[in-house]
CSV table of C-alpha atoms in Angstrom, one decimal:
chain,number,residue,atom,x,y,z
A,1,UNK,CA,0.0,0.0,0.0
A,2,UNK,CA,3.1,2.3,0.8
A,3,UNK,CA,3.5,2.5,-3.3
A,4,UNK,CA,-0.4,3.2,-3.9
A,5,UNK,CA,-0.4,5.8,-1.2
A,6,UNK,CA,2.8,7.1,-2.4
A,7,UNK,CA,1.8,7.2,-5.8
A,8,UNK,CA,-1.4,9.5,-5.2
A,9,UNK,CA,0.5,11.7,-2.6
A,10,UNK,CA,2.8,12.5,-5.8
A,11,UNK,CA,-0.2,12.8,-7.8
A,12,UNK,CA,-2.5,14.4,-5.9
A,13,UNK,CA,-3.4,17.5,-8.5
A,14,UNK,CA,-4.6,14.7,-11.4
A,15,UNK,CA,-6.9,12.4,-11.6
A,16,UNK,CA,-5.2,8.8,-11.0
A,17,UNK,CA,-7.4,6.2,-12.4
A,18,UNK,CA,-8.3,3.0,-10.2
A,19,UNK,CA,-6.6,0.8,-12.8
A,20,UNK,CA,-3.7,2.8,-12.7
A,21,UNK,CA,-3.0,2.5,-9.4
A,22,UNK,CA,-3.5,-0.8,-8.4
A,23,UNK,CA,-0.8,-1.2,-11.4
A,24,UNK,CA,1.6,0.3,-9.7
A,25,UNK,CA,0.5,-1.4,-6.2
A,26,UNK,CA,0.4,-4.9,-8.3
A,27,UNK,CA,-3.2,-5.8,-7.2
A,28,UNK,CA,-7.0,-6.1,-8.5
A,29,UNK,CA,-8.8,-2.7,-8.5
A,30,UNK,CA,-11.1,-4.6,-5.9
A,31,UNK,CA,-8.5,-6.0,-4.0
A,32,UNK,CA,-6.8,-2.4,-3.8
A,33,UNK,CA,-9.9,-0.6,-2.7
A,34,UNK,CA,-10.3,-3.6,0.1
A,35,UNK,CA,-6.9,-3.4,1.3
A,36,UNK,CA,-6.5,0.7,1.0
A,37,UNK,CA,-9.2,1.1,3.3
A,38,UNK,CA,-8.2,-1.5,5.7
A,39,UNK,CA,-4.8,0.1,5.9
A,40,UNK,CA,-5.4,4.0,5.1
A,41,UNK,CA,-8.7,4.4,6.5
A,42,UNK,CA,-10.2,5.8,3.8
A,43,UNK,CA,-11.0,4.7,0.0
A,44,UNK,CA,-8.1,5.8,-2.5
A,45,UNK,CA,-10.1,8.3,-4.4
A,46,UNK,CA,-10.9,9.7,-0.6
A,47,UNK,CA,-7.4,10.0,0.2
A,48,UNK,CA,-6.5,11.3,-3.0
A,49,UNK,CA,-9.1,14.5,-2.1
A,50,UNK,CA,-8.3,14.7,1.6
A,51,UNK,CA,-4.6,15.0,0.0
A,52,UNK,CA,-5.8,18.0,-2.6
A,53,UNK,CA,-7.8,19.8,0.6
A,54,UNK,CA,-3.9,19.4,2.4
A,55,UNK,CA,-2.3,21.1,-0.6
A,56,UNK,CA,-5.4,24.0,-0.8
A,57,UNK,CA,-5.5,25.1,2.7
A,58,UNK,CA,-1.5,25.3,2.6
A,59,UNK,CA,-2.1,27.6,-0.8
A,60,UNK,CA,-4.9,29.8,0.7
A,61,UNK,CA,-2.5,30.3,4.2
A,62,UNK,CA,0.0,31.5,1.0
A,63,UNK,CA,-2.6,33.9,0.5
A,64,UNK,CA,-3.3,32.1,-3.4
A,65,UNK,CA,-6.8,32.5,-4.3
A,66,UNK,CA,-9.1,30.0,-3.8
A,67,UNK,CA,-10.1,30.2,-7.7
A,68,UNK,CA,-6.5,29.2,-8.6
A,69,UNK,CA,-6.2,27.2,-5.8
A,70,UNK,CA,-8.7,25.1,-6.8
A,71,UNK,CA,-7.1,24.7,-10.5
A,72,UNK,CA,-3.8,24.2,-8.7
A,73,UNK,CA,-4.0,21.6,-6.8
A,74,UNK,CA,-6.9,19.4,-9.0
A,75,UNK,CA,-10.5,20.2,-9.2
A,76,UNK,CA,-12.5,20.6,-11.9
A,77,UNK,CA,-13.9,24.0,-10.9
A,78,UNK,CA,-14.4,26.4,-7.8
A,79,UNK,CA,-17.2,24.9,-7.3
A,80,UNK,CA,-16.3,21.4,-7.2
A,81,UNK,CA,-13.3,22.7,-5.1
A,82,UNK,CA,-15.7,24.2,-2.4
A,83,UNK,CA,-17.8,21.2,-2.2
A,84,UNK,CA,-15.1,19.3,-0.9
A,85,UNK,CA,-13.3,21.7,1.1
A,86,UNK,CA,-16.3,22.6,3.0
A,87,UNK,CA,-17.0,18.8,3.3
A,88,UNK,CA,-13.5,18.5,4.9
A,89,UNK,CA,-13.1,21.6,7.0
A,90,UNK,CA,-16.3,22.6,8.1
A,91,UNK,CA,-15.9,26.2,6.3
A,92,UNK,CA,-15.6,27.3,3.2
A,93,UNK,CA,-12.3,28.2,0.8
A,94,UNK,CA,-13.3,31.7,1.1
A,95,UNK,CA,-13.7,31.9,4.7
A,96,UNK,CA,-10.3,29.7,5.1
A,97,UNK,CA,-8.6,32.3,2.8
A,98,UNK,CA,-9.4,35.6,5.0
A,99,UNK,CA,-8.3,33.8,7.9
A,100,UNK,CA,-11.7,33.2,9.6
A,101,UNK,CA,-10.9,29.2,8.9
């Protein structure tokens, strides 16, 4: 799992295809899933967004704007970026950005 894990923390401003990775971890797609979770905690498409959230909040401390961060480190679009943020930090990017987060 070290290489999976490893892998996505490299990776974590694409999208890195199921397949892919349990290529590179040298396992079934299902069996990865299975034994991601069991290890990580978390599916690997979960870890791969907590990972992009990491990477945003680190941008918007930078003082980066949370439209480019959102480009930066992976999402499809503010909004999609927000979703997930908010999902993940209890506030929003904008609220994280002028230092009420």
């Amino acid at each position: 799992m070290r290489s999976a894990r490893e892998y996505l923390d490299a990776r974590f401003d694409r999208n890195v295809a199921l397949e892919e990775l349990a290529d590179i971890a040298g396992l079934t797609p299902v069996y990865l899933c299975r034994v991601f979770q069991q290890e990580v905690g978390l599916p690997p498409h979960a870890y791969q967004i907590q990972r992009r959230v990491m990477h945003a909040k680190r941008l918007l401390l930078r003082g980066v704007p949370p439209g480019e961060v959102a480009i930066a480190v992976g999402f499809f679009d503010q909004s999609h970026f927000g979703r997930y943020f908010k999902r993940i930090t209890g506030v929003t990017p904008n609220r994280y950005f002028s230092g009420e987060g």
